[in-house]
Short mmCIF file of C-alpha atoms in Angstrom, two decimals:
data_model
loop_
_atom_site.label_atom_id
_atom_site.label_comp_id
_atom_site.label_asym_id
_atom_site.label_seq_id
_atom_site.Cartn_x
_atom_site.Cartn_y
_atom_site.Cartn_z
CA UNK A 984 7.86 -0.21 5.97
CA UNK A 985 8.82 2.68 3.66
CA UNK A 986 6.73 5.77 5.59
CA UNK A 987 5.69 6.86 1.53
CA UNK A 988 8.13 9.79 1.65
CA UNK A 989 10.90 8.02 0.41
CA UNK A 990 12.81 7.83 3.98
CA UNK A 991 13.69 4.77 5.43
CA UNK A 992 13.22 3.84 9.13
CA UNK A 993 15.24 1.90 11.43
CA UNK A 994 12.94 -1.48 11.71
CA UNK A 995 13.04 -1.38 7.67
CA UNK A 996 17.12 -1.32 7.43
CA UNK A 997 16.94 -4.13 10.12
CA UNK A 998 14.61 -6.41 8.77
CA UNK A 999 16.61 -6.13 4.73
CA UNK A 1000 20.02 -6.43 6.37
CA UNK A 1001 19.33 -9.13 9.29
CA UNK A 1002 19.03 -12.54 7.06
CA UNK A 1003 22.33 -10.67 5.39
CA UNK A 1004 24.37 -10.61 8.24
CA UNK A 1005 23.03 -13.72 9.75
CA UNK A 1006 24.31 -15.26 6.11
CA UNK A 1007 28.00 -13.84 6.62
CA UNK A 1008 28.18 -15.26 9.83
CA UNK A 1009 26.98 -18.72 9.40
CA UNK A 1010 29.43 -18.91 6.28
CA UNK A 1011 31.97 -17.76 8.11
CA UNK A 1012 31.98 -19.28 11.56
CA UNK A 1013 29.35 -22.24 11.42
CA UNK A 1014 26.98 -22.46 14.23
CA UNK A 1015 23.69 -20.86 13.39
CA UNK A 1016 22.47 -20.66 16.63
CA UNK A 1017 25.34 -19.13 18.09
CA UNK A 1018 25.37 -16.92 14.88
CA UNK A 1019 21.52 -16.16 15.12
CA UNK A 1020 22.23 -15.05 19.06
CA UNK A 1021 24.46 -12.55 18.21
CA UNK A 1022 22.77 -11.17 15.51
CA UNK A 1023 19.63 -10.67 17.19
CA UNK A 1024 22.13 -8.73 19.51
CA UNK A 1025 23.69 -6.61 17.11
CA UNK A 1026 19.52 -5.65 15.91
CA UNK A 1027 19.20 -4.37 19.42
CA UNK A 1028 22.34 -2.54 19.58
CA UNK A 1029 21.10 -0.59 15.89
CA UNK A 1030 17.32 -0.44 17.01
CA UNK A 1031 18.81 1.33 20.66
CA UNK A 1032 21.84 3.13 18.83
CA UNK A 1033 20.51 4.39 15.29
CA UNK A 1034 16.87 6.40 16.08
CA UNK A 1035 19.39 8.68 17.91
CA UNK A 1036 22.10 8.69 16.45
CA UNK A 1037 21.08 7.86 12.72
CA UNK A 1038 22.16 4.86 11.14
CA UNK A 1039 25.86 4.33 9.35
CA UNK A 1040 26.70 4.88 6.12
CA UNK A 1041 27.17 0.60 5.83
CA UNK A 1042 24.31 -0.54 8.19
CA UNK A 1043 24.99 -4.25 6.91
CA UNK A 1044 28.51 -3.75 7.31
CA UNK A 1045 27.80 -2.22 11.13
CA UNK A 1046 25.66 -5.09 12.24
CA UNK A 1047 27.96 -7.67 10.32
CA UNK A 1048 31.17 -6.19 12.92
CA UNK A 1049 29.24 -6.17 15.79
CA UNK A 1050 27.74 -9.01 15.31
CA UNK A 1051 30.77 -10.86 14.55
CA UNK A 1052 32.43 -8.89 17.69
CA UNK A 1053 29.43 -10.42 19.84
CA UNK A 1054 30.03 -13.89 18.47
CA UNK A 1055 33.62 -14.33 19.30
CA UNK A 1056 32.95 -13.10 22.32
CA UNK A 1057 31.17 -16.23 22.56
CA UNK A 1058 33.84 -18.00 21.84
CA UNK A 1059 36.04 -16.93 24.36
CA UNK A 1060 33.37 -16.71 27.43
CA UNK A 1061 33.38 -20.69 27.00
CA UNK A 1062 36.55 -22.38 27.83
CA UNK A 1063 35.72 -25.68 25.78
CA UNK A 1064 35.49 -23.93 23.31
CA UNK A 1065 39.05 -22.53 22.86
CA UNK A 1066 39.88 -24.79 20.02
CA UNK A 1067 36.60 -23.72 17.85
CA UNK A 1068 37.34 -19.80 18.22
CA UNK A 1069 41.20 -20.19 17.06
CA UNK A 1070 40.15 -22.29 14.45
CA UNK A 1071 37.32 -19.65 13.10
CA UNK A 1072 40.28 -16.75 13.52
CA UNK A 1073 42.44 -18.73 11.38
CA UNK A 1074 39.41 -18.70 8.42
CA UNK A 1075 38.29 -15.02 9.71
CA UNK A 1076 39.71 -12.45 6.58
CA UNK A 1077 41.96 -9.92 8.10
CA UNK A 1078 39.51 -6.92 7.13
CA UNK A 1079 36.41 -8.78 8.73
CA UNK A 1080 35.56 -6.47 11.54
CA UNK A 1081 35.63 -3.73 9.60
CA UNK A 1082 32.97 -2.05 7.52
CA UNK A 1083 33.21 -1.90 3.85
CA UNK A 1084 32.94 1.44 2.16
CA UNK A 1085 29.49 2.42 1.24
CA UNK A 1086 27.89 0.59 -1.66
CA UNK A 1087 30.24 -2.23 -1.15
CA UNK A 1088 29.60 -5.59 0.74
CA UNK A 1089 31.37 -8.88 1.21
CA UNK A 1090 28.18 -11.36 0.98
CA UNK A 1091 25.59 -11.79 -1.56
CA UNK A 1092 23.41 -10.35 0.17
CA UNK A 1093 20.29 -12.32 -1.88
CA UNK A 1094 21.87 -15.37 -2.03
CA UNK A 1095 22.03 -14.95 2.17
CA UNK A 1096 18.36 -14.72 1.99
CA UNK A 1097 17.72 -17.29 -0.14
CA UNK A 1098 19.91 -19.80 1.62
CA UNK A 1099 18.43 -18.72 4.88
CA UNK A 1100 14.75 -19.53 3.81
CA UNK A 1101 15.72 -22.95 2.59
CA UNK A 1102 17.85 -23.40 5.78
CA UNK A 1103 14.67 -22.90 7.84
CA UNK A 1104 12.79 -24.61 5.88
CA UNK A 1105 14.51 -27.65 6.45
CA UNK A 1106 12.32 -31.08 5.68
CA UNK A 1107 12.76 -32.27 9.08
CA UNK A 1108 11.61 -29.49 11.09
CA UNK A 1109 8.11 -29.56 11.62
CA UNK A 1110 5.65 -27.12 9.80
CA UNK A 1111 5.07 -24.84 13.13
CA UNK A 1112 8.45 -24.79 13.60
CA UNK A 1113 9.53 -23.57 10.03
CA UNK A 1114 7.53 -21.00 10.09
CA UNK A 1115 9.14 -19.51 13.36
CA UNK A 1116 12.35 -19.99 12.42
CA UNK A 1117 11.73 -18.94 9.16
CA UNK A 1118 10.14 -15.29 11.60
CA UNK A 1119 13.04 -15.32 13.15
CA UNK A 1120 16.28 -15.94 11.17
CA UNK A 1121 15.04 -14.05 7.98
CA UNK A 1122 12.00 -11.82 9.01
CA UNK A 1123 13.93 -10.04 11.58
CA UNK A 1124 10.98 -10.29 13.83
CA UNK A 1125 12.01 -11.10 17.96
CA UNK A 1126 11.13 -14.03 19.50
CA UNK A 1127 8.51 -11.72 21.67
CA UNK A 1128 6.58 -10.92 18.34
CA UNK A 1129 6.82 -14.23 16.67
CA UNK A 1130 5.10 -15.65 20.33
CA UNK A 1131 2.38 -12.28 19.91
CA UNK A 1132 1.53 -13.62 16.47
CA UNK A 1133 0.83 -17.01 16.87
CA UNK A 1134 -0.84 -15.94 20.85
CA UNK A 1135 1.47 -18.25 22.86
CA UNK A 1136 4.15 -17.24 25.72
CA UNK A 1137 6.96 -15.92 24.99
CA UNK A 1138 8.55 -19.12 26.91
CA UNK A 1139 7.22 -21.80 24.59
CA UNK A 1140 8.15 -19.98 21.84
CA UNK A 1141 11.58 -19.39 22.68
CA UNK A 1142 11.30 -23.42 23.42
CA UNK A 1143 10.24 -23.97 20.04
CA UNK A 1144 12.75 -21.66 17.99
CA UNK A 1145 15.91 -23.20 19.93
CA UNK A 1146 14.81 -26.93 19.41
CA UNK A 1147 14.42 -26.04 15.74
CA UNK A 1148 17.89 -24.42 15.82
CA UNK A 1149 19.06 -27.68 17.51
CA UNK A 1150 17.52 -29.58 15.02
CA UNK A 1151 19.56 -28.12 12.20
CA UNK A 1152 22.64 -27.85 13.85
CA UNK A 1153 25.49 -28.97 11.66
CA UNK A 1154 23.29 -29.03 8.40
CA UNK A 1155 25.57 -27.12 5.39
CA UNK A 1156 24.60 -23.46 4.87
CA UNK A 1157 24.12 -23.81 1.40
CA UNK A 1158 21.18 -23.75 -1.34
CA UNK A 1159 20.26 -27.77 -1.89
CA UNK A 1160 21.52 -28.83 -5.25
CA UNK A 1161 19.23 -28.29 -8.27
CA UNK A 1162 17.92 -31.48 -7.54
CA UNK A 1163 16.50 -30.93 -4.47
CA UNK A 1164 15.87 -27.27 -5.04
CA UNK A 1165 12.31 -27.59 -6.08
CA UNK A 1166 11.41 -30.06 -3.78
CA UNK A 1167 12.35 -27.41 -0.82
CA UNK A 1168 11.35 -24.71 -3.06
CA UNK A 1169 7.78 -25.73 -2.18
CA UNK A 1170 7.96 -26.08 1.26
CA UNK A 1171 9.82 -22.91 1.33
CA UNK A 1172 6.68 -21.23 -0.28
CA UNK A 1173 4.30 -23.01 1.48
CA UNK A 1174 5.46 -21.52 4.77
CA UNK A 1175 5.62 -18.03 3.32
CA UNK A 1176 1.70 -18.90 2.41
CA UNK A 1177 1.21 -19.76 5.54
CA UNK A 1178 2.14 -16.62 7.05
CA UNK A 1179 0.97 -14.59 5.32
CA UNK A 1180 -2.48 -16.35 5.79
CA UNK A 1181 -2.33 -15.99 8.97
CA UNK A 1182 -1.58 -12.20 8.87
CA UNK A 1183 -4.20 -11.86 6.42
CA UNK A 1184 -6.60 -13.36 8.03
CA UNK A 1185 -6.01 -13.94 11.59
CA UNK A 1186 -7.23 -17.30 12.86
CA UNK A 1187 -7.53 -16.26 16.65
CA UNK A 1188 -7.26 -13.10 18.74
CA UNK A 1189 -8.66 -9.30 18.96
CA UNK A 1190 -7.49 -8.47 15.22
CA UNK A 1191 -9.07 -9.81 11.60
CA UNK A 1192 -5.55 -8.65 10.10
CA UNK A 1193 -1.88 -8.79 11.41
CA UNK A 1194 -0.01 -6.12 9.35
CA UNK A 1195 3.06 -7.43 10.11
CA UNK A 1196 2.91 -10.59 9.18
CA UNK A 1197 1.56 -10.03 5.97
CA UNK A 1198 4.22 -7.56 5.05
CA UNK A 1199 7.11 -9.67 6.23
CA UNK A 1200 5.31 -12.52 4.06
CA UNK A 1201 5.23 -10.29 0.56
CA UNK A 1202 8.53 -9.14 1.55
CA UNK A 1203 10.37 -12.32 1.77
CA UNK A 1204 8.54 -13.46 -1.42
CA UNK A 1205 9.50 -10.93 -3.49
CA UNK A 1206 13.05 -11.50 -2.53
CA UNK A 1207 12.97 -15.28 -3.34
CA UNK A 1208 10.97 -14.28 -6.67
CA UNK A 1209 14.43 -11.91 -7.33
CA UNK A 1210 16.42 -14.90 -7.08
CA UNK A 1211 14.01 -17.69 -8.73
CA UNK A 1212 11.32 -15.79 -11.10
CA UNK A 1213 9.89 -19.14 -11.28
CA UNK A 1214 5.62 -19.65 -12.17
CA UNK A 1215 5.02 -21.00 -8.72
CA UNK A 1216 6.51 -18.31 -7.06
CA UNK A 1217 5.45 -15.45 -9.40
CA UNK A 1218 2.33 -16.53 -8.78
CA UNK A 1219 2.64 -16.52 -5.29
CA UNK A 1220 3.74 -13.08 -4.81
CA UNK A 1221 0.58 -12.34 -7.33
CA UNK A 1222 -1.76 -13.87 -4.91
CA UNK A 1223 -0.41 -12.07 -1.86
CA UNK A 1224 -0.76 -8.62 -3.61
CA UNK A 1225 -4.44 -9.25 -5.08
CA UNK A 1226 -5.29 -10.67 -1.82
CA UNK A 1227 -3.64 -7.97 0.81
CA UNK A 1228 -4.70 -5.20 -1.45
CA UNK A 1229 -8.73 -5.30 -0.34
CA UNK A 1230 -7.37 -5.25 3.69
CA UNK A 1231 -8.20 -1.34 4.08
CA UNK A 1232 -12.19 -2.36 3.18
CA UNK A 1233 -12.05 -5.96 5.09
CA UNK A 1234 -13.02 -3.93 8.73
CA UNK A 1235 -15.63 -1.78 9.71
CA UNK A 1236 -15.40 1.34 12.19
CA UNK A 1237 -15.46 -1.04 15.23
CA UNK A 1238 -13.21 -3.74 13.43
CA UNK A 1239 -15.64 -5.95 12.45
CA UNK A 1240 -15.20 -8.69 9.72
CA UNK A 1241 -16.79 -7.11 6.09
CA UNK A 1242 -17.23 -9.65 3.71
CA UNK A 1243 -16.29 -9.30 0.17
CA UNK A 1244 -19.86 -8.85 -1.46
CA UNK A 1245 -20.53 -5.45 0.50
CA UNK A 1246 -16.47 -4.01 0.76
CA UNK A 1247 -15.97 -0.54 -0.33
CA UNK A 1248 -14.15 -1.24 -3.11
CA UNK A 1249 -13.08 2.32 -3.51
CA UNK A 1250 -10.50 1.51 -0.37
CA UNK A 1251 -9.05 -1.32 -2.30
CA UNK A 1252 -5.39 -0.62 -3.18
CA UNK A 1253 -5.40 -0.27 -7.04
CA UNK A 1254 -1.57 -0.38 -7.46
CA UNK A 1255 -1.34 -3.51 -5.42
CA UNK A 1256 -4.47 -4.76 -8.09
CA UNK A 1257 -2.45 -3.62 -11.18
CA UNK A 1258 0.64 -5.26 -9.88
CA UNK A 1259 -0.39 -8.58 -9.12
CA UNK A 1260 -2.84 -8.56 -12.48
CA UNK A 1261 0.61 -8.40 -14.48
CA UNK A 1262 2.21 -10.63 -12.26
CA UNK A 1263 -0.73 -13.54 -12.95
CA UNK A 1264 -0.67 -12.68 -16.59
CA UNK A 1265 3.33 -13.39 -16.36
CA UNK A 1266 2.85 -16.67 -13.74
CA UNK A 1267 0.49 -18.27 -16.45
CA UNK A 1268 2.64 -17.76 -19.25
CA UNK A 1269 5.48 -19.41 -17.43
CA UNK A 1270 4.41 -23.16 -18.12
CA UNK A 1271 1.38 -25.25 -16.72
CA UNK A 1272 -0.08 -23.29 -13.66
CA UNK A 1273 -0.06 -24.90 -10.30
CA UNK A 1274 -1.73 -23.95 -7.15
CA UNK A 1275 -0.59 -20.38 -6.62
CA UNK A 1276 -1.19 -19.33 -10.04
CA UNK A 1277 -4.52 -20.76 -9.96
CA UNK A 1278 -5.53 -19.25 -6.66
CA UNK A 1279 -4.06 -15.50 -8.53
CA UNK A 1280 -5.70 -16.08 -11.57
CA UNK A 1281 -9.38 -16.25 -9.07
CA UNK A 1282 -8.27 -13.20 -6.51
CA UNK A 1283 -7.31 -11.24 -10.06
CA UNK A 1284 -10.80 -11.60 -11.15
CA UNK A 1285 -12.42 -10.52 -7.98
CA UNK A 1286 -10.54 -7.58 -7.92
CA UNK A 1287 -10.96 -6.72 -11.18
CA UNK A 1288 -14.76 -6.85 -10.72
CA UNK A 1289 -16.53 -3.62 -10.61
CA UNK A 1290 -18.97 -5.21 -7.89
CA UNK A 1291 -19.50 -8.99 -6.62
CA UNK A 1292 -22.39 -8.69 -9.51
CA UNK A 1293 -20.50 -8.10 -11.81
CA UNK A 1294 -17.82 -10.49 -11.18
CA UNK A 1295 -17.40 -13.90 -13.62
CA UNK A 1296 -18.59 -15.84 -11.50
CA UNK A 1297 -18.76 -18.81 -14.16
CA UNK A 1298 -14.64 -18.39 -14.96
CA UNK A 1299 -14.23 -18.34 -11.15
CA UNK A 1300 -15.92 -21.78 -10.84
CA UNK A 1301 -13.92 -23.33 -13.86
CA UNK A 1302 -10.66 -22.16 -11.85
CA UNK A 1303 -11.65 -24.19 -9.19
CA UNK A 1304 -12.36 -26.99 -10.82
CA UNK A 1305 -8.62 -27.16 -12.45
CA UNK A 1306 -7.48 -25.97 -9.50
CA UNK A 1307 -8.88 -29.57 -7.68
CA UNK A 1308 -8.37 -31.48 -10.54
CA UNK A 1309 -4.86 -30.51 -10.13
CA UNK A 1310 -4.83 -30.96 -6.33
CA UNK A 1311 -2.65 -34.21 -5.17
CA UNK A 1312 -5.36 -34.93 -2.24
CA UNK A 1313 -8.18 -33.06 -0.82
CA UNK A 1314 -8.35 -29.26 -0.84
CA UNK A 1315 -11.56 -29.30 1.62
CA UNK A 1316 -11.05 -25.10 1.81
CA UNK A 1317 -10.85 -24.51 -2.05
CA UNK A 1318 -13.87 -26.91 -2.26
CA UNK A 1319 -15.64 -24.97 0.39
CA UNK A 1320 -14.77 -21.55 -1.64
CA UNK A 1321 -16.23 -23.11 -5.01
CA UNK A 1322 -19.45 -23.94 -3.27
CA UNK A 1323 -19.54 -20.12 -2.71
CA UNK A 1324 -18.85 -19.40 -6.35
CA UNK A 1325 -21.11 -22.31 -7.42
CA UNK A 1326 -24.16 -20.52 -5.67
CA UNK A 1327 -23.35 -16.73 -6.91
CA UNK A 1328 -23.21 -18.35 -10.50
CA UNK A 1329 -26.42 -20.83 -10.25
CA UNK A 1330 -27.79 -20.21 -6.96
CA UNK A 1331 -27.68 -21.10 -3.42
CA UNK A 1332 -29.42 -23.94 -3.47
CA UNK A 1333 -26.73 -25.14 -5.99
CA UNK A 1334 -24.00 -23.82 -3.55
CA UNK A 1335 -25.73 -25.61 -0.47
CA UNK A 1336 -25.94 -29.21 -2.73
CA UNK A 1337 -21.72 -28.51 -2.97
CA UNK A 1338 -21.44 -28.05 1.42
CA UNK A 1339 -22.22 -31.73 1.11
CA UNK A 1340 -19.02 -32.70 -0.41
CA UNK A 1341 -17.22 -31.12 2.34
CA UNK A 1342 -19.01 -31.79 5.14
CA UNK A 1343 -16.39 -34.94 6.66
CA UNK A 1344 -13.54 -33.18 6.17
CA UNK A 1345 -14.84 -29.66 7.48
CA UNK A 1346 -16.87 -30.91 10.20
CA UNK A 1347 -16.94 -28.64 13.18
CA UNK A 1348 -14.85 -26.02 11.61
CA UNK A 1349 -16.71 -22.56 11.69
CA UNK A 1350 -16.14 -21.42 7.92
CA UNK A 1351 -18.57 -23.90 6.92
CA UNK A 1352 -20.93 -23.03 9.09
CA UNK A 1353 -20.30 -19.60 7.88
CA UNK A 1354 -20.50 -20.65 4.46
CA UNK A 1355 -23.98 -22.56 5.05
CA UNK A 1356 -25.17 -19.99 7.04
CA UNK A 1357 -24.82 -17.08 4.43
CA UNK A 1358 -26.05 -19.48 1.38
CA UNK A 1359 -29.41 -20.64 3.54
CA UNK A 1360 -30.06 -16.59 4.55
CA UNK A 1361 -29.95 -16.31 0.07
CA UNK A 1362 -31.97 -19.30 -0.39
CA UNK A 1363 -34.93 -17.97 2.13
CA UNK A 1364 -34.59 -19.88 5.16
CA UNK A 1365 -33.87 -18.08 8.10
CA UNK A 1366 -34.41 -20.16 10.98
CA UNK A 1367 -31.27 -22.64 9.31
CA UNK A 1368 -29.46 -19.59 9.16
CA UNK A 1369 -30.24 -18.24 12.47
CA UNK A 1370 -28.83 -21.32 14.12
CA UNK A 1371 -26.10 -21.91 11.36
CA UNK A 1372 -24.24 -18.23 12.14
CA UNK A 1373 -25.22 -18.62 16.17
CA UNK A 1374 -23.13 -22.24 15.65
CA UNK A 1375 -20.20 -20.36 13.29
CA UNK A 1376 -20.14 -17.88 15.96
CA UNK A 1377 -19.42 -20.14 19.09
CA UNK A 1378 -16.73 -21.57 16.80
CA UNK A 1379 -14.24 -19.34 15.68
CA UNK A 1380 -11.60 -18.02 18.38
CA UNK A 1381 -11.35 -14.58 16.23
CA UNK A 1382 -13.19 -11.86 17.90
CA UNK A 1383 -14.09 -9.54 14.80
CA UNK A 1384 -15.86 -12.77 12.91
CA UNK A 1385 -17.27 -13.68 16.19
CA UNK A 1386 -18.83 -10.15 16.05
CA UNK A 1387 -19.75 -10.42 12.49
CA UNK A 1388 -21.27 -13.87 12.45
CA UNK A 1389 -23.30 -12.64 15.53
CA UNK A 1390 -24.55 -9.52 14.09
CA UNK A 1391 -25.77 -11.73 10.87
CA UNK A 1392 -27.72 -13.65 13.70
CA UNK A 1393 -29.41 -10.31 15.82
CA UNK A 1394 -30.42 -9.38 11.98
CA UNK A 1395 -31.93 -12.88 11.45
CA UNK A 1396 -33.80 -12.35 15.09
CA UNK A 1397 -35.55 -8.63 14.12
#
């Protein structure tokens, strides 16, 4: 990230120019998981080269030479594949290995990054798999971090990344016609929501938030949104902003989980609020609102709200409801979320009468217990909610709710 003084470090040129050069490669040679191995190559040679040095005056067109030096060298380790390397010389332009002069580039750069996420994105690759290619290829991040963030070896993520390679091997590198565009256009976002979720809101491990992945989620939205200023993914990038921007008040001193009702909301990042306000306010006047905009239009009121008090509560719970009615199957989490509403609106008796509705699909899963835990403390029973937070707790693999939902419990016990 930026450092705030306007300077730019070496992990923030490599993560803008990466799905760049990984672009000019696969449209110039083919093979993107030859292409993607020498790129990731070329990122160590800058991160080990540049701190000391300082980076060039054309860091894209740097790591778009050495990467392409790396690649036919490739070519010519392998024997069998003599024919393949003097065909890609023949199509190689006689300037490609050098740099352009600053300022100037051979490959749209955005289009590279747009083609890349739909690339990854691919239909046939399975959702876990997107999302790590998607980490990979355009996020910049190593194969090492991708296996941190999702708390797996290193191994069976590197397993995972090269069958999904595999898997698209030979598929075009180009944007799917217009019509197919929306069709991958969704699963394109829904991946991005996905990890951004998870660096939101981590589902396992020491930490409640995953910086990282959260910023590499905005990031890559706002480039898509640069490219396709579409409602859906306006709305989107909305959602991550209003939603990211309370993270500084989510923790307390010993990184425990702070719900939303008692966050400082003094710590809550106002430009972040007053960005993704406007950016709701433009999502809903770009056509009928789907799920993102919906979801923008609820964190936009939260934020907005002086105090959980003062928040409209009532608006919140007719958001839901279109957002549901809207819903092509069962949304068990958004239902679970409107039961909160439901209760701070009419009570939690009225919130507890809503758990019922998602009990079947949510059984087991801690955040209802959570949910029923917190709205039977309200309603005056504190036995159901000594046992209901002592079951959440023994649930949920992430240490900071464990210690919250535990807490709620020892205050429950006297």
């Amino acid at each position: 990230m930026n450092d705030g003084t306007g300077s730019t470090t070496t992990e923030d040129l490599l993560r803008l120019h990466a799905p760049q050069v990984l672009g000019a490669l696969v449209r110039r040679y083919g093979h993107f998981d030859l292409a993607e191995d020498a790129v990731q190559e070329a990122l160590i040679a800058a991160a080990r080269q540049w701190p000391s040095e300082g980076p060039p005056d054309n860091p894209r067109g740097w790591l778009i030479r050495t990467a392409s030096r790396r690649l036919v060298d490739q070519f010519r380790s392998e024997e069998a594949r003599r024919r393949r390397e003097e065909s890609a010389a023949a199509l190689t332009p006689r300037d490609a290995f050098t740099a352009p002069p600053p300022g100037e580039s051979r490959a749209p750069s955005e289009d590279d990054t747009l083609t890349l996420l739909f690339l990854c994105c691919h239909p046939e690759l399975p959702a876990a798999a997107r999302t790590a290619l998607t980490l990979r290829a355009v996020g910049g991040l190593t194969t090492a971090e991708i296996a941190r963030a999702h708390l797996m070896p290193e191994a069976t993520m590197a397993q995972r990344i090269s069958r999904a390679k595999q898997k698209i091997k030979g598929v075009p590198f180009r944007q799917p016609g217009p019509e197919d565009r929306d069709r991958r256009l969704a699963t394109v976002l829904q991946v991005l929501y996905l990890i951004f979720n998870e660096g939101h809101t981590a589902t396992s491990g020491s930490e409640l938030h995953r910086a990282d992945l959260a910023y590499e989620a905005i990031r890559l939205t706002r480039a898509v949104r640069r490219l396709l200023p579409t409602g859906a993914v306006t709305g989107l990038l909305a959602l991550m902003l209003l939603t990211e921007a309370r993270s500084a008040a989510r923790t307390g001193p010993h990184g425990e989980l702070v719900p939303l009702d008692e966050q400082d909301r003094g710590l809550w990042d106002r430009a972040a609020i007053d960005e993704g306000t406007a950016l709701v306010e433009e999502a809903l006047s770009q056509g009928p609102a789907g799920p993102y905009q919906l979801q923008a239009a609820i964190a936009a009121l939260h934020d907005e709200a002086a105090s959980a008090e003062d928040t409209d509560w009532l608006q919140i719970v007719a958001l839901y409801d279109e957002l549901l009615r809207r819903a092509p199957g069962p949304e068990p989490m958004a239902e679970l979320s409107r039961a909160v509403a439901v209760a701070m609106a009419h009570g939690p008796e009225a919130g507890l009468a809503e758990l019922k509705g998602v009990e079947k699909e949510l059984a087991g899963h801690h955040r209802l217990d959570a949910v029923r835990a917190h709205l039977l403390e309200r309603a005056g029973d504190k036995e159901g909610a000594l046992a209901a937070y002592q079951l959440a707790a023994g649930r949920t693999l992430s240490r900071p709710e464990t210690r919250y939902l535990m807490m709620r419990a020892a205050r429950l016990r006297g």
